[in-house]
Amino acid sequence: MGSDNEIIEEAIRLVRDGVDVTLPVNGNSMLPFIIGGRESVILHAPGVIDVGDVVLAWVDDCRYVVHRIIRIDGDRVTLMGDGNVVGTEHCLIDDVKARVTHVVDAKERTHYIYNKGRRRAAKVWYWLRPVRRYLLAIYRRL
C-alpha cells in the first residue's frame, strides 16, 4: 500500500477526473463533526469554495488536511480544524484540491454536511473557540 500522500494524490486525480471519492480520515482535528478513525469523507471537485466549506487542501507547502475554511482573502485561504483550539493553516485557492460534501459514519450512513442545521452548528462551534478546549474535553470523555 502507498504512503498517505500517494493515496491522497490518487484521490485528487480521480476527483479532477469527475469521480467522487470516499476517503477515510484520521485524527481529531475535525471533532465533533468528523470522527477520525471511524468516519470517511466524500470528496467532490471543489468548484466555487466559500467560508464554512470543509475542503481537502495542501497547506503551508507541506501537508494535506481536511479542514474548514474560515477566511478567504483574494487568492489566500485560511483553514482551521473544528477540533483545533488554536492554530490555522494557509494555502492558495489553487491548493484546495477537493470539497467535502458528505460524511460516512461508522454504520456506513451518508450525511450531507451543508444542510441548514449542520451549517448553523458549525457556525456556532466556530464562535465557541474560546471554550472549545473544555467542550472537547467533555466530548472525548463521553
XYZ file of N, CA, C and O in Angstrom:
568
model
N 0.848 -1.179 0.000
C 0.000 0.000 0.000
C 0.891 1.239 0.000
O 1.930 1.266 0.623
N 0.436 2.284 -0.681
C 1.223 3.504 -0.803
C 1.168 4.367 0.443
O 0.427 4.105 1.380
N 2.004 5.393 0.422
C 2.006 6.339 1.532
C 0.703 7.122 1.534
O -0.041 7.140 0.550
N 0.418 7.800 2.655
C -0.792 8.614 2.743
C -0.840 9.641 1.616
O -1.884 9.835 0.998
N 0.286 10.309 1.360
C 0.290 11.319 0.297
C -0.003 10.709 -1.072
O -0.703 11.312 -1.882
N 0.525 9.509 -1.341
C 0.253 8.856 -2.626
C -1.234 8.534 -2.761
O -1.819 8.715 -3.831
N -1.839 8.061 -1.687
C -3.266 7.728 -1.704
C -4.089 8.998 -1.909
O -5.013 9.033 -2.732
N -3.737 10.049 -1.194
C -4.464 11.318 -1.321
C -4.294 11.881 -2.729
O -5.264 12.361 -3.333
N -3.096 11.812 -3.265
C -2.870 12.340 -4.611
C -3.643 11.546 -5.665
O -4.124 12.120 -6.648
N -3.797 10.255 -5.471
C -4.623 9.457 -6.382
C -6.090 9.867 -6.245
O -6.817 9.985 -7.245
N -6.539 10.106 -5.014
C -7.913 10.580 -4.796
C -8.122 11.921 -5.491
O -9.162 12.143 -6.134
N -7.153 12.805 -5.401
C -7.239 14.119 -6.052
C -7.330 13.955 -7.569
O -8.119 14.630 -8.235
N -6.532 13.045 -8.119
C -6.565 12.796 -9.558
C -7.957 12.330 -9.983
O -8.517 12.808 -10.976
N -8.543 11.424 -9.207
C -9.884 10.927 -9.524
C -10.922 12.040 -9.426
O -11.801 12.153 -10.284
N -10.817 12.866 -8.394
C -11.742 13.999 -8.233
C -11.628 14.931 -9.431
O -12.630 15.406 -9.975
N -10.392 15.200 -9.849
C -10.158 16.056 -11.017
C -10.805 15.465 -12.272
O -11.252 16.193 -13.152
N -10.869 14.131 -12.332
C -11.489 13.446 -13.473
C -13.013 13.347 -13.333
O -13.669 12.685 -14.140
N -13.568 13.942 -12.280
C -15.017 13.962 -12.107
C -15.590 12.842 -11.271
O -16.807 12.662 -11.215
N -14.742 12.078 -10.595
C -15.193 10.965 -9.768
C -15.265 11.423 -8.313
O -14.323 12.024 -7.800
N -16.394 11.162 -7.644
C -16.464 11.412 -6.205
C -15.714 10.287 -5.504
O -15.858 9.115 -5.860
N -14.912 10.646 -4.509
C -14.042 9.682 -3.838
C -14.357 9.663 -2.351
O -14.486 10.719 -1.725
N -14.478 8.464 -1.781
C -14.652 8.313 -0.337
C -13.280 8.048 0.267
O -12.588 7.123 -0.140
N -12.908 8.887 1.226
C -11.573 8.817 1.822
C -11.700 8.720 3.342
O -12.343 9.569 3.962
N -11.121 7.693 3.956
C -11.145 7.626 5.417
C -10.300 8.757 6.003
O -9.323 9.195 5.392
N -10.693 9.237 7.164
C -9.932 10.301 7.818
C -9.407 9.804 9.158
O -9.992 8.931 9.786
N -8.280 10.377 9.559
C -7.660 10.051 10.838
C -7.526 11.324 11.654
O -7.607 12.420 11.127
N -7.259 11.178 12.922
C -7.006 12.323 13.776
C -8.277 12.923 14.346
O -9.392 12.539 14.000
N -8.072 13.880 15.246
C -9.181 14.509 15.956
C -9.398 15.958 15.558
O -10.155 16.663 16.204
N -8.748 16.410 14.509
C -8.776 17.833 14.197
C -10.131 18.326 13.703
O -10.356 19.529 13.642
N -11.056 17.429 13.368
C -12.373 17.876 12.906
C -13.500 17.491 13.865
O -14.675 17.591 13.513
N -13.140 17.068 15.083
C -14.176 16.796 16.075
C -14.934 18.080 16.361
O -14.340 19.154 16.349
N -16.172 18.039 16.657
C -17.050 16.867 16.784
C -17.777 16.501 15.494
O -18.586 15.585 15.487
N -17.485 17.176 14.393
C -18.248 16.979 13.161
C -17.772 15.807 12.309
O -18.561 15.231 11.581
N -16.485 15.489 12.380
C -15.940 14.331 11.661
C -15.040 13.583 12.644
O -14.115 14.166 13.201
N -15.322 12.297 12.836
C -14.599 11.499 13.820
C -13.534 10.678 13.104
O -13.838 9.718 12.386
N -12.274 11.075 13.309
C -11.164 10.381 12.679
C -11.068 8.943 13.140
O -11.336 8.623 14.293
N -10.701 8.057 12.219
C -10.555 6.649 12.542
C -11.856 5.874 12.483
O -11.853 4.650 12.483
N -12.992 6.577 12.450
C -14.298 5.908 12.395
C -15.138 6.346 11.205
O -16.046 5.636 10.801
N -14.845 7.520 10.693
C -15.664 8.058 9.612
C -14.819 8.348 8.381
O -13.591 8.433 8.467
N -15.503 8.493 7.262
C -14.868 8.845 5.994
C -15.557 10.085 5.452
O -16.656 10.428 5.873
N -14.895 10.726 4.508
C -15.489 11.881 3.840
C -15.622 11.579 2.359
O -14.835 10.806 1.797
N -16.618 12.169 1.730
C -16.775 12.048 0.287
C -16.265 13.344 -0.322
O -16.719 14.433 0.031
N -15.288 13.201 -1.210
C -14.647 14.335 -1.856
C -15.258 14.557 -3.231
O -15.514 13.603 -3.968
N -15.443 15.815 -3.552
C -16.022 16.235 -4.825
C -15.136 17.344 -5.375
O -14.425 18.004 -4.618
N -15.190 17.583 -6.663
C -14.425 18.697 -7.241
C -14.766 19.975 -6.482
O -15.923 20.201 -6.137
N -13.763 20.821 -6.195
C -14.017 21.974 -5.324
C -14.982 23.004 -5.891
O -15.745 23.605 -5.140
N -14.990 23.216 -7.195
C -15.871 24.247 -7.742
C -15.615 25.576 -7.054
O -14.491 25.914 -6.707
N -16.671 26.327 -6.823
C -16.554 27.598 -6.108
C -16.603 27.291 -4.618
O -17.550 26.681 -4.135
N -15.564 27.706 -3.905
C -15.499 27.441 -2.469
C -15.882 28.695 -1.694
O -15.797 29.808 -2.213
N -16.291 28.489 -0.434
C -16.738 29.606 0.381
C -16.355 29.351 1.836
O -16.072 28.202 2.225
N -16.381 30.403 2.625
C -16.151 30.276 4.066
C -17.187 29.300 4.618
O -18.361 29.357 4.262
N -16.731 28.386 5.469
C -17.600 27.364 6.048
C -17.497 26.026 5.355
O -17.909 25.009 5.919
N -16.939 25.997 4.142
C -16.770 24.726 3.433
C -15.657 23.904 4.077
O -14.654 24.443 4.542
N -15.845 22.597 4.082
C -14.796 21.672 4.508
C -14.115 21.192 3.237
O -14.784 20.742 2.300
N -12.784 21.308 3.211
C -12.042 21.005 1.990
C -10.808 20.158 2.291
O -10.321 20.140 3.418
N -10.335 19.491 1.250
C -9.023 18.837 1.271
C -8.072 19.818 0.610
O -8.303 20.226 -0.534
N -7.032 20.229 1.333
C -6.110 21.231 0.795
C -4.671 20.890 1.152
O -4.396 20.244 2.162
N -3.774 21.346 0.300
C -2.326 21.273 0.528
C -1.965 22.569 1.237
O -2.082 23.648 0.667
N -1.583 22.479 2.521
C -1.391 23.685 3.324
C 0.068 23.881 3.712
O 0.820 22.915 3.891
N 0.406 25.146 3.861
C 1.727 25.543 4.345
C 2.859 24.856 3.582
O 3.932 24.601 4.139
N 2.597 24.508 2.313
C 3.578 23.853 1.442
C 4.163 22.577 2.033
O 5.307 22.228 1.741
N 3.377 21.868 2.877
C 3.997 20.679 3.480
C 3.068 19.499 3.730
O 3.557 18.397 3.960
N 1.738 19.679 3.711
C 0.891 18.532 4.053
C -0.546 18.765 3.596
O -0.968 19.886 3.349
N -1.297 17.661 3.519
C -2.710 17.714 3.195
C -3.516 17.708 4.488
O -3.169 17.004 5.442
N -4.601 18.478 4.507
C -5.528 18.458 5.637
C -6.958 18.496 5.106
O -7.216 18.978 4.008
N -7.853 17.965 5.901
C -9.282 18.143 5.683
C -9.740 19.055 6.814
O -9.871 18.612 7.956
N -9.907 20.340 6.486
C -10.297 21.343 7.475
C -11.314 22.302 6.879
O -11.539 22.322 5.677
N -11.874 23.128 7.744
C -12.905 24.078 7.338
C -12.283 25.428 6.970
O -11.383 25.911 7.658
N -12.785 26.026 5.917
C -12.338 27.359 5.516
C -12.939 28.380 6.481
O -14.155 28.408 6.688
N -12.065 29.213 7.081
C -12.567 30.257 7.975
C -12.401 31.653 7.394
O -13.003 32.603 7.893
N -11.594 31.773 6.321
C -11.418 33.091 5.699
C -10.861 32.912 4.289
O -10.047 32.025 4.042
N -11.307 33.783 3.394
C -10.746 33.850 2.050
C -10.441 35.314 1.781
O -11.321 36.167 1.873
N -9.157 35.599 1.511
C -8.712 36.950 1.186
C -8.057 36.897 -0.194
O -6.901 36.478 -0.316
N -8.814 37.301 -1.219
C -8.277 37.214 -2.573
C -8.049 35.766 -2.938
O -8.982 34.971 -2.930
N -6.778 35.406 -3.199
C -6.474 34.010 -3.532
C -5.894 33.249 -2.341
O -5.483 32.108 -2.473
N -5.872 33.871 -1.156
C -5.353 33.213 0.053
C -6.505 32.665 0.893
O -7.492 33.353 1.128
N -6.334 31.419 1.345
C -7.364 30.729 2.112
C -6.796 30.393 3.487
O -5.664 29.928 3.606
N -7.590 30.641 4.520
C -7.214 30.263 5.880
C -8.172 29.171 6.334
O -9.392 29.293 6.176
N -7.591 28.092 6.865
C -8.376 26.947 7.323
C -8.119 26.696 8.801
O -7.057 27.050 9.329
N -9.083 26.039 9.432
C -8.918 25.622 10.826
C -9.738 24.362 11.035
O -10.878 24.267 10.579
N -9.151 23.396 11.703
C -9.890 22.188 12.048
C -10.909 22.495 13.124
O -10.635 23.265 14.047
N -12.102 21.896 13.025
C -13.134 22.131 14.025
C -12.695 21.674 15.412
O -13.148 22.220 16.414
N -11.827 20.678 15.470
C -11.360 20.168 16.748
C -10.129 20.876 17.272
O -9.606 20.521 18.324
N -9.657 21.882 16.549
C -8.486 22.636 16.993
C -8.928 23.792 17.884
O -9.932 24.443 17.614
N -8.145 24.046 18.898
C -8.438 25.130 19.817
C -7.817 26.423 19.294
O -8.420 27.491 19.358
N -6.609 26.329 18.805
C -5.918 27.446 18.170
C -5.194 26.890 16.955
O -5.140 25.693 16.748
N -4.625 27.755 16.190
C -3.827 27.311 15.055
C -4.645 27.253 13.786
O -5.755 26.731 13.773
N -4.092 27.835 12.750
C -4.717 27.826 11.440
C -3.681 27.386 10.420
O -2.488 27.347 10.711
N -4.177 27.035 9.247
C -3.301 26.713 8.133
C -3.658 27.644 6.993
O -4.762 28.186 6.936
N -2.703 27.785 6.075
C -2.900 28.696 4.954
C -2.530 28.016 3.650
O -1.624 27.179 3.608
N -3.255 28.398 2.605
C -2.942 27.908 1.268
C -3.503 28.899 0.256
O -4.188 29.860 0.625
N -3.204 28.641 -0.997
C -3.803 29.406 -2.082
C -5.050 28.681 -2.562
O -5.181 27.467 -2.354
N -5.946 29.400 -3.203
C -7.173 28.768 -3.702
C -6.836 27.566 -4.579
O -7.501 26.536 -4.509
N -5.769 27.667 -5.379
C -5.380 26.550 -6.245
C -4.921 25.321 -5.461
O -4.857 24.222 -6.022
N -4.588 25.491 -4.173
C -4.171 24.363 -3.335
C -5.354 23.635 -2.712
O -5.170 22.616 -2.043
N -6.562 24.153 -2.891
C -7.769 23.451 -2.447
C -8.082 22.412 -3.518
O -8.407 22.748 -4.646
N -7.909 21.160 -3.152
C -7.971 20.072 -4.135
C -9.347 19.425 -4.245
O -9.683 18.838 -5.266
N -10.151 19.500 -3.181
C -11.480 18.882 -3.199
C -12.331 19.516 -2.101
O -11.803 20.071 -1.135
N -13.626 19.411 -2.285
C -14.586 19.882 -1.287
C -15.269 18.659 -0.711
O -15.688 17.760 -1.450
N -15.370 18.607 0.611
C -16.078 17.512 1.269
C -17.567 17.812 1.167
O -18.012 18.906 1.520
N -18.338 16.840 0.684
C -19.781 17.039 0.570
C -20.565 16.230 1.591
O -21.635 16.645 2.018
N -20.028 15.080 1.973
C -20.733 14.184 2.893
C -19.735 13.532 3.851
O -18.554 13.411 3.533
N -20.266 13.091 4.966
C -19.521 12.260 5.903
C -20.206 10.906 5.934
O -21.438 10.821 5.960
N -19.399 9.844 5.913
C -19.913 8.484 6.019
C -19.574 7.999 7.420
O -18.391 7.925 7.783
N -20.600 7.695 8.221
C -20.357 7.309 9.610
C -19.964 5.843 9.729
O -19.883 5.121 8.726
N -19.731 5.408 10.954
C -19.263 4.043 11.209
C -20.277 2.988 10.762
O -19.913 1.848 10.496
N -21.561 3.349 10.677
C -22.599 2.417 10.227
C -22.861 2.549 8.723
O -23.851 2.057 8.219
N -21.947 3.258 8.041
C -21.988 3.470 6.594
C -23.194 4.277 6.131
O -23.620 4.186 4.979
N -23.723 5.111 7.035
C -24.776 6.052 6.653
C -24.100 7.324 6.155
O -23.105 7.766 6.725
N -24.657 7.905 5.113
C -24.089 9.099 4.500
C -24.857 10.335 4.961
O -26.091 10.338 4.939
N -24.113 11.372 5.379
C -24.717 12.602 5.894
C -24.194 13.795 5.099
O -22.975 14.022 5.045
N -25.106 14.558 4.500
C -24.757 15.783 3.789
C -24.344 16.825 4.823
O -25.042 17.029 5.820
N -23.199 17.476 4.623
C -22.688 18.355 5.679
C -23.068 19.825 5.507
O -22.681 20.646 6.337
N -23.836 20.145 4.476
C -24.180 21.552 4.260
C -25.669 21.846 4.405
O -26.151 22.856 3.916
N -26.390 20.970 5.114
C -27.799 21.310 5.347
C -27.866 22.445 6.377
O -26.869 22.786 7.024
N -29.012 23.030 6.515
C -29.174 24.222 7.353
C -28.721 23.988 8.794
O -28.006 24.806 9.374
N -29.125 22.866 9.374
C -28.770 22.571 10.763
C -27.272 22.390 10.969
O -26.699 22.903 11.932
N -26.634 21.661 10.068
C -25.186 21.435 10.198
C -24.397 22.723 9.954
O -23.390 22.965 10.607
N -24.850 23.548 9.018
C -24.180 24.845 8.789
C -24.292 25.727 10.027
O -23.326 26.366 10.434
N -25.473 25.759 10.619
C -25.682 26.563 11.826
C -24.806 26.045 12.965
O -24.173 26.827 13.673
N -24.757 24.725 13.143
C -23.941 24.137 14.208
C -22.466 24.474 14.016
O -21.761 24.807 14.978
N -21.988 24.411 12.778
C -20.581 24.726 12.506
C -20.290 26.197 12.800
O -19.229 26.537 13.329
N -21.228 27.070 12.488
C -21.043 28.499 12.742
C -20.987 28.775 14.247
O -20.122 29.505 14.733
N -21.901 28.159 14.993
C -21.898 28.315 16.455
C -20.603 27.760 17.030
O -19.969 28.381 17.888
N -20.183 26.603 16.545
C -18.952 25.974 17.022
C -17.745 26.886 16.800
O -16.868 27.000 17.646
N -17.723 27.566 15.651
C -16.628 28.490 15.365
C -16.582 29.600 16.412
O -15.516 29.947 16.920
N -17.736 30.136 16.744
C -17.770 31.234 17.720
C -17.488 30.753 19.136
O -17.197 31.563 20.024
N -17.537 29.458 19.374
C -17.222 28.892 20.688
C -15.727 28.598 20.862
O -15.339 27.943 21.826
N -14.891 29.098 19.948
C -13.449 28.837 20.036
C -12.873 29.091 21.428
O -12.062 28.291 21.888
N -13.255 30.162 22.125
C -12.648 30.394 23.445
C -12.911 29.277 24.470
O -12.127 29.099 25.391
N -13.991 28.514 24.284
C -14.299 27.450 25.248
C -14.224 26.053 24.625
O -14.580 25.073 25.278
N -13.762 25.958 23.385
C -13.672 24.653 22.711
C -12.871 23.636 23.523
O -13.234 22.472 23.573
N -11.772 24.092 24.115
C -10.913 23.176 24.875
C -11.740 22.386 25.893
O -11.609 21.175 26.024
N -12.622 23.067 26.604
C -13.425 22.436 27.650
C -14.520 21.562 27.043
O -14.772 20.447 27.518
N -15.156 22.056 25.999
C -16.204 21.272 25.348
C -15.643 19.999 24.716
O -16.255 18.933 24.809
N -14.470 20.099 24.099
C -13.842 18.915 23.502
C -13.408 17.916 24.565
O -13.505 16.704 24.362
N -12.941 18.407 25.709
C -12.555 17.506 26.800
C -13.774 16.710 27.282
O -13.691 15.492 27.505
N -14.907 17.380 27.417
C -16.141 16.698 27.806
C -16.556 15.701 26.725
O -16.876 14.543 27.013
N -16.515 16.129 25.478
C -16.899 15.271 24.353
C -16.052 13.994 24.322
O -16.572 12.895 24.158
N -14.754 14.130 24.505
C -13.850 12.968 24.441
C -14.115 11.996 25.591
O -13.922 10.799 25.435
N -14.532 12.506 26.739
C -14.837 11.631 27.878
C -16.139 10.864 27.671
O -16.324 9.792 28.231
N -17.049 11.449 26.909
C -18.330 10.774 26.644
C -18.119 9.698 25.603
O -18.755 8.751 25.490
